Structure formats: C-alpha cells, structure tokens
mmCIF file of C-alpha atoms and ligand atoms in Angstrom:
data_model
loop_
_atom_site.group_PDB
_atom_site.id
_atom_site.type_symbol
_atom_site.label_atom_id
_atom_site.label_comp_id
_atom_site.label_asym_id
_atom_site.label_seq_id
_atom_site.Cartn_x
_atom_site.Cartn_y
_atom_site.Cartn_z
ATOM 1 C CA UNK D 1227 39.647 43.279 -88.147
ATOM 2 C CA UNK D 1228 36.367 44.037 -89.738
ATOM 3 C CA UNK D 1229 33.590 45.603 -87.908
ATOM 4 C CA UNK D 1230 30.130 45.165 -89.618
ATOM 5 C CA UNK D 1231 27.342 47.627 -88.394
ATOM 6 C CA UNK D 1232 23.950 46.905 -89.764
ATOM 7 C CA UNK D 1233 20.761 45.063 -88.426
ATOM 8 C CA UNK D 1234 20.680 42.125 -85.852
ATOM 9 C CA UNK D 1235 20.994 38.952 -86.958
ATOM 10 C CA UNK D 1236 23.346 39.183 -89.890
ATOM 11 C CA UNK D 1237 25.609 36.498 -88.325
ATOM 12 C CA UNK D 1238 23.086 34.193 -87.925
ATOM 13 C CA UNK D 1239 23.828 32.367 -91.304
ATOM 14 C CA UNK D 1240 25.806 29.398 -91.974
ATOM 15 C CA UNK D 1241 29.360 30.289 -93.090
ATOM 16 C CA UNK D 1242 29.531 32.759 -90.185
ATOM 17 C CA UNK D 1243 30.527 30.645 -86.897
ATOM 18 C CA UNK D 1244 29.954 33.074 -83.669
ATOM 19 C CA UNK D 1245 32.786 32.783 -81.323
ATOM 20 C CA UNK D 1246 31.739 35.260 -78.398
ATOM 21 C CA UNK D 1247 29.461 38.078 -77.064
ATOM 22 C CA UNK D 1248 31.329 41.304 -75.757
ATOM 23 C CA UNK D 1249 29.877 43.779 -73.579
ATOM 24 C CA UNK D 1250 31.867 46.948 -73.125
ATOM 25 C CA UNK D 1251 31.820 50.545 -71.805
ATOM 26 C CA UNK D 1252 33.727 53.120 -73.036
ATOM 27 C CA UNK D 1253 34.525 56.783 -72.049
ATOM 28 C CA UNK D 1254 31.540 58.168 -74.241
ATOM 29 C CA UNK D 1255 29.036 55.842 -72.551
ATOM 30 C CA UNK D 1256 27.824 52.365 -73.360
ATOM 31 C CA UNK D 1257 27.654 51.437 -76.729
ATOM 32 C CA UNK D 1258 24.183 50.114 -78.568
ATOM 33 C CA UNK D 1259 24.686 46.411 -77.903
ATOM 34 C CA UNK D 1260 27.149 43.830 -76.990
ATOM 35 C CA UNK D 1261 29.672 43.143 -79.890
ATOM 36 C CA UNK D 1262 29.528 39.843 -81.522
ATOM 37 C CA UNK D 1263 32.823 38.401 -82.741
ATOM 38 C CA UNK D 1264 32.612 35.809 -85.456
ATOM 39 C CA UNK D 1265 34.432 33.726 -87.531
ATOM 40 C CA UNK D 1266 33.446 34.646 -91.456
ATOM 41 C CA UNK D 1267 35.904 31.741 -93.717
ATOM 42 C CA UNK D 1268 38.521 31.995 -91.340
ATOM 43 C CA UNK D 1269 38.648 35.743 -91.122
ATOM 44 C CA UNK D 1270 37.510 37.482 -87.907
ATOM 45 C CA UNK D 1271 34.723 39.879 -87.770
ATOM 46 C CA UNK D 1272 32.827 41.864 -85.080
ATOM 47 C CA UNK D 1273 29.064 42.766 -85.701
ATOM 48 C CA UNK D 1274 26.925 45.713 -83.905
ATOM 49 C CA UNK D 1275 23.782 46.624 -84.287
ATOM 50 C CA UNK D 1276 23.322 50.131 -84.712
ATOM 51 C CA UNK D 1277 20.090 50.573 -83.177
ATOM 52 C CA UNK D 1278 20.445 48.118 -80.448
ATOM 53 C CA UNK D 1279 18.505 44.666 -80.128
ATOM 54 C CA UNK D 1280 15.166 45.247 -80.671
ATOM 55 C CA UNK D 1281 16.019 48.725 -82.248
ATOM 56 C CA UNK D 1282 15.745 50.072 -79.139
ATOM 57 C CA UNK D 1283 17.599 53.652 -80.420
ATOM 58 C CA UNK D 1284 16.265 56.020 -82.755
ATOM 59 C CA UNK D 1285 18.803 57.517 -85.095
ATOM 60 C CA UNK D 1286 19.100 60.829 -83.204
ATOM 61 C CA UNK D 1287 19.756 58.576 -79.875
ATOM 62 C CA UNK D 1288 22.167 56.349 -81.125
ATOM 63 C CA UNK D 1289 25.453 56.677 -79.185
ATOM 64 C CA UNK D 1290 27.637 56.751 -82.371
ATOM 65 C CA UNK D 1291 30.725 57.564 -80.013
ATOM 66 C CA UNK D 1292 30.525 54.848 -77.696
ATOM 67 C CA UNK D 1293 29.797 52.282 -81.069
ATOM 68 C CA UNK D 1294 32.875 53.453 -83.143
ATOM 69 C CA UNK D 1295 35.087 53.821 -79.618
ATOM 70 C CA UNK D 1296 34.066 50.125 -79.069
ATOM 71 C CA UNK D 1297 35.357 48.983 -82.183
ATOM 72 C CA UNK D 1298 38.302 50.629 -81.476
ATOM 73 C CA UNK D 1299 38.888 48.787 -78.257
ATOM 74 C CA UNK D 1300 38.448 45.612 -79.897
ATOM 75 C CA UNK D 1301 41.179 46.037 -82.795
ATOM 76 C CA UNK D 1302 38.755 47.291 -85.491
ATOM 77 C CA UNK D 1303 40.543 49.031 -88.040
ATOM 78 C CA UNK D 1304 37.786 48.706 -91.206
ATOM 79 C CA UNK D 1305 34.404 48.946 -90.944
ATOM 80 C CA UNK D 1306 31.582 47.800 -93.295
ATOM 81 C CA UNK D 1307 28.374 49.868 -92.822
ATOM 82 C CA UNK D 1308 24.689 49.005 -93.835
ATOM 83 C CA UNK D 1309 21.818 51.045 -93.842
ATOM 84 C CA UNK D 1310 18.306 51.614 -95.086
ATOM 85 C CA UNK D 1311 17.907 54.814 -97.261
ATOM 86 C CA UNK D 1312 14.977 56.575 -99.339
ATOM 87 C CA UNK D 1313 15.675 57.004 -102.969
ATOM 88 C CA UNK D 1314 15.546 60.398 -104.273
ATOM 89 C CA UNK D 1315 17.504 60.169 -107.367
ATOM 90 C CA UNK D 1316 14.640 58.681 -109.746
ATOM 91 C CA UNK D 1317 17.177 55.908 -111.185
ATOM 92 C CA UNK D 1318 17.003 54.039 -107.804
ATOM 93 C CA UNK D 1319 14.100 51.385 -106.954
ATOM 94 C CA UNK D 1320 13.253 50.191 -103.556
ATOM 95 C CA UNK D 1321 15.618 46.945 -103.185
ATOM 96 C CA UNK D 1322 18.643 48.403 -105.177
ATOM 97 C CA UNK D 1323 22.078 48.381 -103.222
ATOM 98 C CA UNK D 1324 23.920 51.714 -103.552
ATOM 99 C CA UNK D 1325 27.848 52.524 -102.472
ATOM 100 C CA UNK D 1326 27.833 55.533 -101.418
ATOM 101 C CA UNK D 1327 31.064 57.995 -101.711
ATOM 102 C CA UNK D 1328 29.811 61.287 -100.458
ATOM 103 C CA UNK D 1329 27.694 62.733 -97.851
ATOM 104 C CA UNK D 1330 25.502 65.775 -97.150
ATOM 105 C CA UNK D 1331 24.881 66.725 -93.444
ATOM 106 C CA UNK D 1332 21.837 68.247 -92.379
ATOM 107 C CA UNK D 1333 22.032 66.434 -88.940
ATOM 108 C CA UNK D 1334 21.579 68.648 -85.895
ATOM 109 C CA UNK D 1335 21.887 67.458 -82.499
ATOM 110 C CA UNK D 1336 24.781 64.830 -82.325
ATOM 111 C CA UNK D 1337 28.250 64.764 -80.816
ATOM 112 C CA UNK D 1338 30.493 64.898 -83.672
ATOM 113 C CA UNK D 1339 33.824 64.333 -82.893
ATOM 114 C CA UNK D 1340 35.921 62.749 -80.291
ATOM 115 C CA UNK D 1341 38.640 65.590 -80.138
ATOM 116 C CA UNK D 1342 36.702 68.052 -77.917
ATOM 117 C CA UNK D 1343 39.793 70.084 -77.136
ATOM 118 C CA UNK D 1344 39.908 70.668 -73.372
ATOM 119 C CA UNK D 1345 37.079 68.703 -72.501
ATOM 120 C CA UNK D 1346 38.386 65.892 -74.546
ATOM 121 C CA UNK D 1347 37.756 62.193 -72.663
ATOM 122 C CA UNK D 1348 41.425 60.286 -72.475
ATOM 123 C CA UNK D 1349 42.253 56.896 -74.293
ATOM 124 C CA UNK D 1350 41.567 54.067 -72.150
ATOM 125 C CA UNK D 1351 42.379 51.330 -74.575
ATOM 126 C CA UNK D 1352 46.270 51.412 -73.988
ATOM 127 C CA UNK D 1353 46.985 51.848 -77.621
ATOM 128 C CA UNK D 1354 49.776 54.293 -78.465
ATOM 129 C CA UNK D 1355 49.003 55.989 -81.798
ATOM 130 C CA UNK D 1356 47.958 59.734 -82.798
ATOM 131 C CA UNK D 1357 44.624 59.119 -81.610
ATOM 132 C CA UNK D 1358 45.420 58.680 -77.935
ATOM 133 C CA UNK D 1359 48.280 61.400 -78.069
ATOM 134 C CA UNK D 1360 45.601 63.861 -79.782
ATOM 135 C CA UNK D 1361 43.094 62.700 -77.293
ATOM 136 C CA UNK D 1362 45.584 62.634 -74.127
ATOM 137 C CA UNK D 1363 46.959 66.388 -75.059
ATOM 138 C CA UNK D 1364 43.610 67.509 -75.490
ATOM 139 C CA UNK D 1365 44.130 68.918 -79.019
ATOM 140 C CA UNK D 1366 41.851 70.317 -81.695
ATOM 141 C CA UNK D 1367 41.588 68.304 -84.475
ATOM 142 C CA UNK D 1368 39.788 69.267 -87.947
ATOM 143 C CA UNK D 1369 40.170 66.544 -90.054
ATOM 144 C CA UNK D 1370 39.961 66.046 -93.781
ATOM 145 C CA UNK D 1371 36.416 64.444 -95.437
ATOM 146 C CA UNK D 1372 37.031 65.683 -99.064
ATOM 147 C CA UNK D 1373 36.501 61.586 -99.586
ATOM 148 C CA UNK D 1374 35.026 60.285 -96.688
ATOM 149 C CA UNK D 1375 35.266 56.440 -97.654
ATOM 150 C CA UNK D 1376 38.045 54.039 -98.443
ATOM 151 C CA UNK D 1377 38.770 53.901 -102.217
ATOM 152 C CA UNK D 1378 40.241 50.290 -101.705
ATOM 153 C CA UNK D 1379 37.466 49.087 -99.633
ATOM 154 C CA UNK D 1380 34.922 50.298 -102.007
ATOM 155 C CA UNK D 1381 36.492 48.777 -105.100
ATOM 156 C CA UNK D 1382 36.472 45.643 -103.786
ATOM 157 C CA UNK D 1383 32.797 45.968 -102.626
ATOM 158 C CA UNK D 1384 31.938 46.937 -105.985
ATOM 159 C CA UNK D 1385 33.852 43.828 -107.400
ATOM 160 C CA UNK D 1386 31.760 41.518 -104.915
ATOM 161 C CA UNK D 1387 28.717 42.810 -105.745
ATOM 162 C CA UNK D 1388 29.178 42.318 -109.524
ATOM 163 C CA UNK D 1389 30.351 38.712 -109.147
ATOM 164 C CA UNK D 1390 27.002 38.200 -107.245
ATOM 165 C CA UNK D 1391 25.211 40.392 -110.003
ATOM 166 C CA UNK D 1392 23.611 42.310 -107.344
ATOM 167 C CA UNK D 1393 21.934 45.492 -109.089
ATOM 168 C CA UNK D 1394 23.494 48.113 -107.335
ATOM 169 C CA UNK D 1395 24.412 51.953 -108.295
ATOM 170 C CA UNK D 1396 27.809 53.592 -107.055
ATOM 171 C CA UNK D 1397 29.393 56.981 -106.698
ATOM 172 C CA UNK D 1398 25.927 57.984 -104.751
ATOM 173 C CA UNK D 1399 25.428 61.202 -102.358
ATOM 174 C CA UNK D 1400 23.980 60.501 -99.021
ATOM 175 C CA UNK D 1401 22.157 63.575 -97.232
ATOM 176 C CA UNK D 1402 21.970 62.944 -93.769
ATOM 177 C CA UNK D 1403 18.824 64.172 -91.857
ATOM 178 C CA UNK D 1404 18.307 64.027 -88.155
ATOM 179 C CA UNK D 1405 14.951 62.293 -88.129
ATOM 180 C CA UNK D 1406 13.413 60.648 -86.621
ATOM 181 C CA UNK D 1407 10.476 62.153 -88.471
ATOM 182 C CA UNK D 1408 10.902 61.620 -92.195
ATOM 183 C CA UNK D 1409 11.317 64.446 -94.772
ATOM 184 C CA UNK D 1410 9.077 66.887 -96.021
ATOM 185 C CA UNK D 1411 8.209 66.780 -100.221
ATOM 186 C CA UNK D 1412 9.900 70.123 -100.141
ATOM 187 C CA UNK D 1413 13.051 68.996 -98.376
ATOM 188 C CA UNK D 1414 13.459 66.064 -100.747
ATOM 189 C CA UNK D 1415 12.875 68.226 -103.824
ATOM 190 C CA UNK D 1416 15.723 70.570 -102.281
ATOM 191 C CA UNK D 1417 18.205 67.661 -101.403
ATOM 192 C CA UNK D 1418 17.807 66.687 -104.929
ATOM 193 C CA UNK D 1419 18.628 70.234 -106.107
ATOM 194 C CA UNK D 1420 21.710 69.874 -103.741
ATOM 195 C CA UNK D 1421 22.769 66.402 -105.416
ATOM 196 C CA UNK D 1422 21.701 64.353 -103.075
ATOM 197 C CA UNK D 1423 20.849 60.510 -104.289
ATOM 198 C CA UNK D 1424 19.714 58.816 -101.197
ATOM 199 C CA UNK D 1425 18.478 60.144 -98.025
ATOM 200 C CA UNK D 1426 19.022 58.404 -94.417
ATOM 201 C CA UNK D 1427 19.504 59.310 -90.933
ATOM 202 C CA UNK D 1428 22.262 57.455 -89.660
ATOM 203 C CA UNK D 1429 25.901 57.761 -91.842
ATOM 204 C CA UNK D 1430 26.831 60.749 -90.208
ATOM 205 C CA UNK D 1431 28.288 60.868 -87.764
ATOM 206 C CA UNK D 1432 29.015 57.594 -88.216
ATOM 207 C CA UNK D 1433 31.801 57.542 -91.020
ATOM 208 C CA UNK D 1434 33.534 60.937 -89.495
ATOM 209 C CA UNK D 1435 34.159 59.412 -86.056
ATOM 210 C CA UNK D 1436 35.325 56.233 -87.873
ATOM 211 C CA UNK D 1437 37.674 58.326 -89.562
ATOM 212 C CA UNK D 1438 38.950 60.511 -86.657
ATOM 213 C CA UNK D 1439 39.765 56.973 -85.044
ATOM 214 C CA UNK D 1440 42.055 56.310 -88.329
ATOM 215 C CA UNK D 1441 39.737 53.603 -89.650
ATOM 216 C CA UNK D 1442 38.587 52.522 -93.224
ATOM 217 C CA UNK D 1443 34.957 53.300 -93.565
ATOM 218 C CA UNK D 1444 32.744 51.608 -96.473
ATOM 219 C CA UNK D 1445 28.826 52.222 -96.472
ATOM 220 C CA UNK D 1446 26.634 50.107 -98.530
ATOM 221 C CA UNK D 1447 22.869 51.355 -98.631
ATOM 222 C CA UNK D 1448 19.623 49.593 -99.409
ATOM 223 C CA UNK D 1449 17.327 51.475 -100.952
ATOM 224 C CA UNK D 1450 13.849 50.848 -98.808
ATOM 225 C CA UNK D 1451 11.456 53.419 -99.973
ATOM 226 C CA UNK D 1452 11.220 56.445 -102.778
ATOM 227 C CA UNK D 1453 12.044 59.404 -100.385
ATOM 228 C CA UNK D 1454 9.052 61.723 -99.696
ATOM 229 C CA UNK D 1455 7.086 63.356 -102.649
ATOM 230 C CA UNK D 1456 8.839 61.038 -104.840
ATOM 231 C CA UNK D 1457 6.020 58.370 -105.132
ATOM 232 C CA UNK D 1458 2.427 59.648 -104.179
ATOM 233 C CA UNK D 1459 2.342 56.817 -101.388
ATOM 234 C CA UNK D 1460 2.460 57.787 -97.676
ATOM 235 C CA UNK D 1461 5.700 56.764 -96.248
ATOM 236 C CA UNK D 1462 5.861 53.961 -93.335
ATOM 237 C CA UNK D 1463 8.371 52.137 -91.121
ATOM 238 C CA UNK D 1464 6.636 49.077 -92.127
ATOM 239 C CA UNK D 1465 7.683 49.151 -95.651
ATOM 240 C CA UNK D 1466 11.162 50.082 -94.976
ATOM 241 C CA UNK D 1467 11.657 46.972 -91.893
ATOM 242 C CA UNK D 1468 9.886 44.830 -94.930
ATOM 243 C CA UNK D 1469 12.507 45.861 -97.506
ATOM 244 C CA UNK D 1470 15.520 45.228 -94.906
ATOM 245 C CA UNK D 1471 13.849 41.975 -94.027
ATOM 246 C CA UNK D 1472 13.608 40.933 -97.613
ATOM 247 C CA UNK D 1473 17.198 41.935 -98.389
ATOM 248 C CA UNK D 1474 18.823 40.211 -95.360
ATOM 249 C CA UNK D 1475 19.694 36.990 -97.145
ATOM 250 C CA UNK D 1476 21.177 38.616 -99.972
ATOM 251 C CA UNK D 1477 23.129 40.994 -97.263
ATOM 252 C CA UNK D 1478 24.332 37.790 -95.219
ATOM 253 C CA UNK D 1479 25.239 36.198 -98.744
ATOM 254 C CA UNK D 1480 27.592 39.554 -99.532
ATOM 255 C CA UNK D 1481 29.362 39.687 -95.990
ATOM 256 C CA UNK D 1482 30.340 35.906 -96.570
ATOM 257 C CA UNK D 1483 31.885 36.812 -99.816
ATOM 258 C CA UNK D 1484 33.231 40.418 -98.947
ATOM 259 C CA UNK D 1485 34.831 40.246 -95.704
ATOM 260 C CA UNK D 1486 37.436 37.679 -96.732
ATOM 261 C CA UNK D 1487 38.389 39.510 -99.636
ATOM 262 C CA UNK D 1488 39.735 42.301 -97.434
ATOM 263 C CA UNK D 1489 43.568 42.484 -97.180
ATOM 264 C CA UNK D 1490 44.961 43.448 -94.088
ATOM 265 C CA UNK D 1491 46.898 46.416 -95.721
ATOM 266 C CA UNK D 1492 44.441 48.438 -97.797
ATOM 267 C CA UNK D 1493 46.035 50.533 -100.501
ATOM 268 C CA UNK D 1494 44.487 53.906 -99.870
ATOM 269 C CA UNK D 1495 44.900 57.015 -98.221
ATOM 270 C CA UNK D 1496 42.434 56.585 -95.353
ATOM 271 C CA UNK D 1497 45.866 56.186 -92.234
ATOM 272 C CA UNK D 1498 46.977 59.572 -93.408
ATOM 273 C CA UNK D 1499 43.881 61.593 -92.037
ATOM 274 C CA UNK D 1500 45.568 62.770 -88.900
ATOM 275 C CA UNK D 1501 48.491 63.622 -90.292
ATOM 276 C CA UNK D 1502 48.992 67.692 -89.657
ATOM 277 C CA UNK D 1503 45.373 67.552 -88.345
ATOM 278 C CA UNK D 1504 45.796 69.019 -85.211
ATOM 279 C CA UNK D 1505 46.370 72.495 -84.170
HETATM 280 N N1 HPA V 1867 14.314 59.078 -95.096
HETATM 281 C C1 HPA V 1867 15.203 58.912 -94.164
HETATM 282 N N2 HPA V 1867 15.925 57.795 -93.710
HETATM 283 C C2 HPA V 1867 15.372 56.798 -94.428
HETATM 284 C C3 HPA V 1867 14.425 56.617 -95.290
HETATM 285 C C4 HPA V 1867 13.794 58.072 -95.541
HETATM 286 O O1 HPA V 1867 12.966 58.332 -96.629
HETATM 287 N N3 HPA V 1867 14.298 55.330 -95.542
HETATM 288 C C5 HPA V 1867 14.793 54.541 -95.055
HETATM 289 N N4 HPA V 1867 15.480 55.553 -94.235
#
C-alpha cells in the first residue's frame, strides 16, 4: 500500500474517496496526526500531514519515527513524500517541481534510527520480518543509503510528470538543515559548493527511517522560494505557504494519476537494504 506524506487537505479532491481516519500510537510516541485512508481510483492509499493539522509541529520537533512506524502498522510499504524547498541551483524557479535523488544531512538533533542496539524498542506490529527480528534482538544496524530513493518509483513519477507537462527537474540533491530558522547567505553559498540543488528541513530523517523499515520512498519537492542570498529579498514563511497553496491543485492531480500507476511489486533494490546490515 502507498503512504502519502504532505500538507493537510491533499485528499480533499474529487476522485479521492476518504474511507476512514485512523488514530494510533507507536512505541516511539504519537504520529503528527491521524492517518486518512482513502481510495484513489480503486487503489488504497494513506495520507499523513507531516506537520499535523494546523501545522502544529516545527520540522525539528516532528516525531518522524512515529510517523513512519504508523505507516508500517497500517501496511504501507511505499511512500510518496511531498515537501517545500528553497532553490539553490540557479536554474530552479519558484513553482518548479524537483525529483530528489540524493541528500546531504545537516540536521543536528533528531532521532535518526529505529535500531538503537540495547536501547531498541520491541516491534508491536505482529509482523514477522527482518525489521522485527533486528529490533527484538536489539541489533545495531547500518543501512546503505548510497542511493536513498526508489529508482522504480522515481521513473514512474517522472513519466507521470512528463505526461502532465508539469515543469520539473530530476536527479537533484537536497540538503537538509535543522531549522526552524532559515539559512544564512553564507550557508547557502557553502551548500551550493557542496553540490546541493535545494534546501529543506524535513526529508532527513524521513527517508532514512522509511528505508530502515524496508520501504520504497520517492520524494517530490516544490520550490517555494529562492534560497537565502540567491535573490536579495527577505525570506518569509508566507511566500512558502502561498506557493504551496498555489501548487495544491497540481499536486492533487499528480497524486490522482501517480498512485494508480504504482505496481504492487516494484523493480528495484530497496527491499534488499536490511540484508547483512546488522552486526
Ligand atoms: N530553506 C529551508 N527550508 C525551506 C526553504 C528554505 O529556503 N523553503 C522551503 N523550505
């Protein structure tokens, strides 16, 4: 099943039928909100607003582990994550879509893993798999993130974006900052030298945690503003929110066309990530 992480209200569109709202708890605490189970052209999908309803959690205080664990509990094995970013690469314009295929992690204070050795929580899902084995045996696990995103989901997303003639850039590198403050111009200059194309505050540890649970993950970023110092204007949260509102219809139409295209079995290496990963 597919999980969709984004702003609230994405399921509020013709063609998406809300079936139920599910509130749950996890060994890692409460997810950001209740999960919304919906039917998209005959395919079941589960929505979660990353920041909670009313945007109540800032990026550095989102319970990413609870959010991703909740998806596991509900049977999700593929995640489509949508997020706002600042554009660092000068080819990017506000309003552009970006398929991210690498990240650089500059976050500082977030729980980064489910696997905490002797401190690990036990699996409460009843699922019998490598995840539950590693957790229940309190293993130390180092997953490979050379290619952190699902190549097959990316290819399908790219095809659907092309069919819809939406402007997008692919193969982008996302630099994750801790926030909640925005960046200095010097930081953005440094990030540009490091090879980053876009900057945001939420993709890490989200993608890493999903991968630790053997999930497939694809990320679509929406450029909401030029990053600090790229233009001479002062950055505001208002321009970020205004642009996300402006793109909301396109994102909903994309979800309607993308989700039904996802096959049950993807042709990629994502599900090998836990093989020989434990010590
Ligand atoms: N920086 C960090 N996160 C962001 C930005 C930005 O400029 N825009 C949207 N999310």
